[in-house]
Amino acid sequence: ERLLASTLKEGAISILGYATTLTDVPSEIFIGSIGIVLFPLISKYATEGKIADFKAVVSKGVRIGNFILFPIAVLFIFFGGLIIKSLLERGQFSSSITHDTSIALAIYALGMFAMASYFFSAHACYALQEVKATLKIAVFVMIFNIILKLILINYLSFVGLALATSIALIVQSGILIRLVRKKIGSFDEKIIVASSFKALIASCLMAATCWFSLKFILPYSHALIRLGVLIVSAGISYFIFSYLLRSQELIIVKDLFKKILVPADTWSPTA
């Protein structure tokens, strides 16, 4: 990606680099935290042949990941400009660079909707000893990603590179999920879809609340103050709307983070 970006306008590499970092950090922090508890359980139940428990943990991991990452992705899509301006815009990082980086951030954020599915389905495949198939999928997606980048860069410049990355992640997630289903059968897809839909609705309502807060309450404040209001209003409104939508993940997330410091084998997949 850096090689292709180097053929574009000056600053394209930095634009994509900053946008990638902003999407990678929350994904790695939260999926990593969830994985501390759930990844060992996935491996444990696969080894012991406890398929029902295995399915429950994979399903729960995807749902929790989506519950956490969906609102962050929505914030990046709709408020990326404010976030980047508050954190990065100073010195040679001009308003035009902020604008371009916010576009790249929004495109990369699309891939965050598939991030939890990718991580947990990939770990499930490794736990099921489907290492060779998983590596073949990775190679195929890498080639697909490169070809897509070469096509899209001619039409969308740096945006095409970001879009190709997000599409490739979504495709890889879908193929891995199909592989897991082929190996163990269905693992609560209907529950996952329903849960994800609630998280998406709550995220959109959260975005509307944040927009109202910034538009009418603090329209002319300093960028850092607006960012603080965005974070606070986003957190409060998302949890309120999730509660109103009766999202089970609200309780699960609270309990899960209590167990991060507890040994993984003491946690029940149905807890």
XYZ file of N, CA, C and O in Angstrom, residues 3-103:
404
model
N 3.842 1.536 -1.182
C 4.474 1.640 -2.500
C 3.535 2.297 -3.504
O 3.939 3.198 -4.254
N 2.274 1.867 -3.504
C 1.304 2.467 -4.412
C 0.998 3.903 -4.019
O 0.828 4.775 -4.881
N 0.929 4.167 -2.723
C 0.640 5.524 -2.253
C 1.752 6.500 -2.629
O 1.503 7.688 -2.827
N 2.976 5.979 -2.739
C 4.115 6.836 -3.091
C 4.008 7.370 -4.514
O 4.695 8.333 -4.867
N 3.154 6.752 -5.332
C 2.966 7.224 -6.710
C 1.908 8.316 -6.801
O 1.703 8.882 -7.876
N 1.248 8.592 -5.685
C 0.183 9.588 -5.669
C 0.721 10.944 -5.210
O 1.932 11.144 -5.106
N -0.175 11.858 -4.896
C 0.236 13.198 -4.497
C 1.025 13.167 -3.204
O 0.957 12.215 -2.411
N 1.784 14.224 -2.984
C 2.592 14.325 -1.769
C 1.704 14.276 -0.529
O 0.679 14.933 -0.447
N 2.110 13.461 0.430
C 1.361 13.340 1.668
C 0.412 12.169 1.711
O -0.170 11.874 2.757
N 0.267 11.459 0.589
C -0.681 10.341 0.540
C -0.282 9.239 1.514
O -1.140 8.633 2.164
N 1.018 8.985 1.627
C 1.486 7.937 2.550
C 1.131 8.299 3.986
O 0.642 7.464 4.752
N 1.352 9.561 4.357
C 1.045 9.999 5.721
C -0.454 9.968 5.984
O -0.903 9.568 7.067
N -1.240 10.375 5.001
C -2.698 10.379 5.143
C -3.198 8.976 5.444
O -3.978 8.756 6.385
N -2.748 8.003 4.660
C -3.182 6.624 4.866
C -2.612 6.059 6.167
O -3.272 5.282 6.854
N -1.399 6.478 6.497
C -0.770 5.989 7.726
C -1.511 6.444 8.970
O -1.778 5.642 9.877
N -1.851 7.720 9.037
C -2.597 8.232 10.185
C -3.972 7.584 10.279
O -4.434 7.206 11.369
N -4.652 7.456 9.141
C -5.997 6.867 9.141
C -5.952 5.409 9.574
O -6.806 4.944 10.331
N -4.943 4.684 9.099
C -4.797 3.280 9.484
C -4.556 3.138 10.972
O -5.146 2.280 11.641
N -3.689 3.991 11.505
C -3.376 3.939 12.934
C -4.621 4.193 13.785
O -4.870 3.497 14.777
N -5.419 5.169 13.384
C -6.618 5.503 14.156
C -7.630 4.360 14.180
O -8.328 4.170 15.182
N -7.700 3.590 13.099
C -8.629 2.459 13.097
C -8.026 1.225 13.762
O -8.753 0.426 14.359
N -6.714 1.080 13.665
C -6.067 -0.103 14.241
C -6.033 -0.068 15.764
O -6.197 -1.105 16.425
N -5.813 1.113 16.327
C -5.635 1.217 17.783
C -6.847 0.699 18.559
O -6.710 -0.178 19.424
N -8.062 1.197 18.299
C -9.209 0.667 19.071
C -9.476 -0.803 18.787
O -9.872 -1.546 19.698
N -9.244 -1.230 17.549
C -9.466 -2.635 17.213
C -8.538 -3.525 18.016
O -8.947 -4.536 18.595
N -7.264 -3.155 18.058
C -6.275 -3.970 18.768
C -6.500 -3.929 20.276
O -6.366 -4.945 20.963
N -6.847 -2.749 20.796
C -7.047 -2.631 22.245
C -8.241 -3.462 22.696
O -8.140 -4.282 23.612
N -9.387 -3.265 22.049
C -10.602 -3.913 22.526
C -10.678 -5.380 22.137
O -11.049 -6.231 22.955
N -10.325 -5.712 20.903
C -10.321 -7.124 20.516
C -9.255 -7.869 21.306
O -9.443 -9.019 21.722
N -8.122 -7.196 21.541
C -7.075 -7.819 22.353
C -7.543 -8.087 23.771
O -7.273 -9.150 24.338
N -8.276 -7.121 24.348
C -8.794 -7.295 25.709
C -9.803 -8.438 25.770
O -9.782 -9.252 26.690
N -10.692 -8.475 24.785
C -11.672 -9.561 24.742
C -10.979 -10.891 24.529
O -11.319 -11.913 25.140
N -9.964 -10.872 23.666
C -9.242 -12.104 23.362
C -8.513 -12.696 24.549
O -8.309 -13.916 24.617
N -8.098 -11.850 25.486
C -7.421 -12.345 26.686
C -8.294 -13.389 27.392
O -7.803 -14.395 27.907
N -9.592 -13.138 27.391
C -10.530 -14.052 28.047
C -11.005 -15.154 27.103
O -11.046 -16.329 27.479
N -11.343 -14.777 25.862
C -12.055 -15.711 24.992
C -11.172 -16.602 24.119
O -11.531 -17.753 23.855
N -10.040 -16.096 23.637
C -9.212 -16.902 22.745
C -8.737 -18.212 23.391
O -8.790 -19.272 22.758
N -8.289 -18.169 24.657
C -7.902 -19.442 25.294
C -9.068 -20.418 25.405
O -8.882 -21.634 25.283
N -10.260 -19.890 25.623
C -11.435 -20.755 25.730
C -11.769 -21.396 24.392
O -12.148 -22.571 24.336
N -11.629 -20.638 23.313
C -11.899 -21.184 21.982
C -10.973 -22.360 21.707
O -11.410 -23.431 21.252
N -9.697 -22.178 22.014
C -8.728 -23.259 21.811
C -9.015 -24.446 22.730
O -8.935 -25.607 22.320
N -9.369 -24.140 23.968
C -9.628 -25.186 24.959
C -10.808 -26.059 24.542
O -10.721 -27.295 24.551
N -11.918 -25.436 24.164
C -13.111 -26.199 23.805
C -12.932 -26.947 22.487
O -13.502 -28.027 22.300
N -12.147 -26.388 21.571
C -11.874 -27.095 20.319
C -11.057 -28.354 20.588
O -11.334 -29.426 20.031
N -10.068 -28.233 21.462
C -9.217 -29.377 21.807
C -10.009 -30.460 22.522
O -9.815 -31.658 22.271
N -10.918 -30.051 23.396
C -11.712 -31.010 24.168
C -12.917 -31.541 23.406
O -13.619 -32.426 23.898
N -13.165 -30.984 22.213
C -14.303 -31.433 21.419
C -15.646 -30.962 21.919
O -16.686 -31.521 21.565
N -15.654 -29.918 22.731
C -16.906 -29.367 23.250
C -17.446 -28.342 22.250
O -17.307 -27.119 22.420
N -18.058 -28.844 21.197
C -18.462 -28.001 20.077
C -19.525 -26.984 20.480
O -19.510 -25.837 20.022
N -20.473 -27.384 21.328
C -21.522 -26.451 21.745
C -20.919 -25.255 22.484
O -21.283 -24.097 22.221
N -19.995 -25.523 23.402
C -19.319 -24.441 24.124
C -18.453 -23.614 23.182
O -18.362 -22.390 23.309
N -17.797 -24.291 22.244
C -16.957 -23.625 21.244
C -17.786 -22.620 20.448
O -17.404 -21.462 20.285
N -18.941 -23.062 19.970
C -19.823 -22.181 19.205
C -20.282 -20.997 20.045
O -20.337 -19.857 19.559
N -20.609 -21.257 21.297
C -21.107 -20.200 22.181
C -20.062 -19.110 22.389
O -20.376 -17.915 22.378
N -18.808 -19.525 22.572
C -17.743 -18.553 22.817
C -17.449 -17.737 21.555
O -17.276 -16.515 21.619
N -17.391 -18.402 20.394
C -17.142 -17.686 19.140
C -18.257 -16.677 18.875
O -18.001 -15.511 18.539
N -19.502 -17.120 19.056
C -20.647 -16.233 18.850
C -20.589 -15.039 19.793
O -20.792 -13.887 19.388
N -20.287 -15.309 21.049
C -20.242 -14.234 22.034
C -19.109 -13.260 21.734
O -19.267 -12.042 21.885
N -17.985 -13.783 21.284
C -16.864 -12.919 20.941
C -17.187 -11.973 19.800
O -16.876 -10.774 19.855
N -17.824 -12.497 18.762
C -18.208 -11.663 17.625
C -19.198 -10.591 18.058
O -19.084 -9.413 17.691
N -20.184 -10.979 18.872
C -21.208 -10.028 19.297
C -20.625 -8.928 20.177
O -20.967 -7.742 20.031
N -19.745 -9.304 21.088
C -19.124 -8.299 21.964
C -18.239 -7.365 21.143
O -18.248 -6.143 21.335
N -17.465 -7.953 20.231
C -16.600 -7.138 19.381
C -17.393 -6.147 18.555
O -17.029 -4.961 18.455
N -18.485 -6.607 17.962
C -19.333 -5.708 17.176
C -19.948 -4.620 18.043
O -20.038 -3.453 17.634
N -20.372 -4.996 19.242
C -20.990 -4.039 20.156
C -20.030 -2.898 20.496
O -20.449 -1.738 20.634
N -18.749 -3.212 20.597
C -17.756 -2.191 20.950
C -17.257 -1.422 19.724
O -17.112 -0.201 19.764
N -17.017 -2.122 18.623
C -16.387 -1.493 17.457
C -17.369 -0.730 16.568
O -16.979 0.228 15.909
N -18.633 -1.144 16.534
C -19.600 -0.460 15.669
C -19.719 1.034 15.994
O -19.666 1.869 15.081
N -19.907 1.418 17.259
C -20.035 2.858 17.540
C -18.759 3.633 17.234
O -18.823 4.792 16.809
N -17.606 2.995 17.439
C -16.343 3.668 17.116
C -16.243 3.894 15.618
O -15.835 4.966 15.161
N -16.622 2.883 14.835
C -16.602 3.019 13.376
C -17.531 4.134 12.916
O -17.181 4.940 12.043
N -18.715 4.210 13.512
C -19.680 5.259 13.148
C -19.131 6.640 13.498
O -19.278 7.598 12.719
N -18.473 6.759 14.629
C -17.848 8.037 15.002
C -16.771 8.423 14.004
O -16.656 9.594 13.614
N -15.964 7.464 13.586
C -14.918 7.743 12.602
C -15.520 8.184 11.270
O -14.965 9.048 10.583
N -16.639 7.580 10.893
C -17.271 7.901 9.607
C -17.867 9.308 9.617
O -17.679 10.090 8.678
N -18.579 9.650 10.674
C -19.306 10.919 10.701
C -18.548 12.068 11.366
O -18.834 13.237 11.087
N -17.605 11.741 12.257
C -16.905 12.797 12.987
C -15.390 12.688 12.862
O -14.647 13.208 13.700
N -14.936 12.028 11.817
C -13.500 11.860 11.609
C -12.769 13.178 11.485
O -11.648 13.335 11.985
N -13.397 14.147 10.821
C -12.754 15.450 10.656
C -12.461 16.119 11.977
O -11.370 16.646 12.201
N -13.441 16.111 12.879
C -13.260 16.721 14.201
C -12.195 15.976 15.001
O -11.349 16.595 15.653
N -12.222 14.651 14.945
C -11.256 13.844 15.691
C -9.835 14.134 15.221
O -8.919 14.362 16.030
N -9.641 14.156 13.919
C -8.303 14.383 13.357
C -7.849 15.817 13.599
O -6.684 16.061 13.942
N -8.766 16.767 13.439
C -8.406 18.166 13.691
C -7.962 18.369 15.127
O -6.976 19.071 15.398
N -8.659 17.749 16.063
C -8.340 17.918 17.485
C -7.008 17.275 17.842
O -6.237 17.817 18.644
N -6.720 16.120 17.246
C -5.540 15.356 17.625
C -4.290 15.693 16.818
O -3.177 15.640 17.349
N -4.467 16.056 15.544
C -3.314 16.112 14.647
C -3.084 17.451 13.954
O -1.950 17.735 13.542
N -4.118 18.268 13.796
C -3.964 19.457 12.958
C -3.168 20.548 13.666
O -3.674 21.284 14.504
N -1.934 20.623 13.294
C -1.032 21.661 13.794
C 0.219 21.669 12.922
O 0.569 20.647 12.324
N 0.887 22.789 12.836
C 2.100 22.888 12.031
C 1.826 22.617 10.561
O 0.944 23.233 9.945
N 2.571 21.672 9.975
C 2.418 21.355 8.556
C 1.196 20.476 8.277
O 0.868 20.240 7.112
N 0.558 19.991 9.329
C -0.658 19.194 9.153
C -1.815 20.169 8.965
O -2.466 20.589 9.914
N -2.084 20.523 7.712
C -3.034 21.572 7.377
C -4.473 21.064 7.370
O -4.734 19.866 7.496
N -5.399 21.999 7.166
C -6.816 21.639 7.114
C -7.134 20.755 5.910
O -8.020 19.906 5.972
N -6.405 20.951 4.812
C -6.629 20.106 3.629
C -6.189 18.674 3.894
O -6.840 17.718 3.444
N -5.108 18.505 4.655
C -4.648 17.161 5.023
C -5.650 16.530 5.987
O -5.936 15.330 5.906
N -6.171 17.344 6.887
C -7.214 16.850 7.799
C -8.404 16.334 7.016
O -8.943 15.249 7.317
N -8.809 17.066 6.015
C -9.957 16.662 5.183
C -9.686 15.329 4.479
O -10.522 14.417 4.514
N -8.520 15.222 3.868
C -8.176 13.988 3.151
C -8.046 12.803 4.112
O -8.496 11.688 3.808
N -7.445 13.048 5.266
C -7.275 11.971 6.246
C -8.621 11.510 6.793
O -8.825 10.319 7.038
N -9.546 12.443 6.972
C -10.877 12.074 7.476
C -11.619 11.201 6.463
O -12.364 10.294 6.849
N -11.408 11.456 5.173
C -12.029 10.613 4.140
C -11.451 9.209 4.195
O -12.186 8.208 4.176
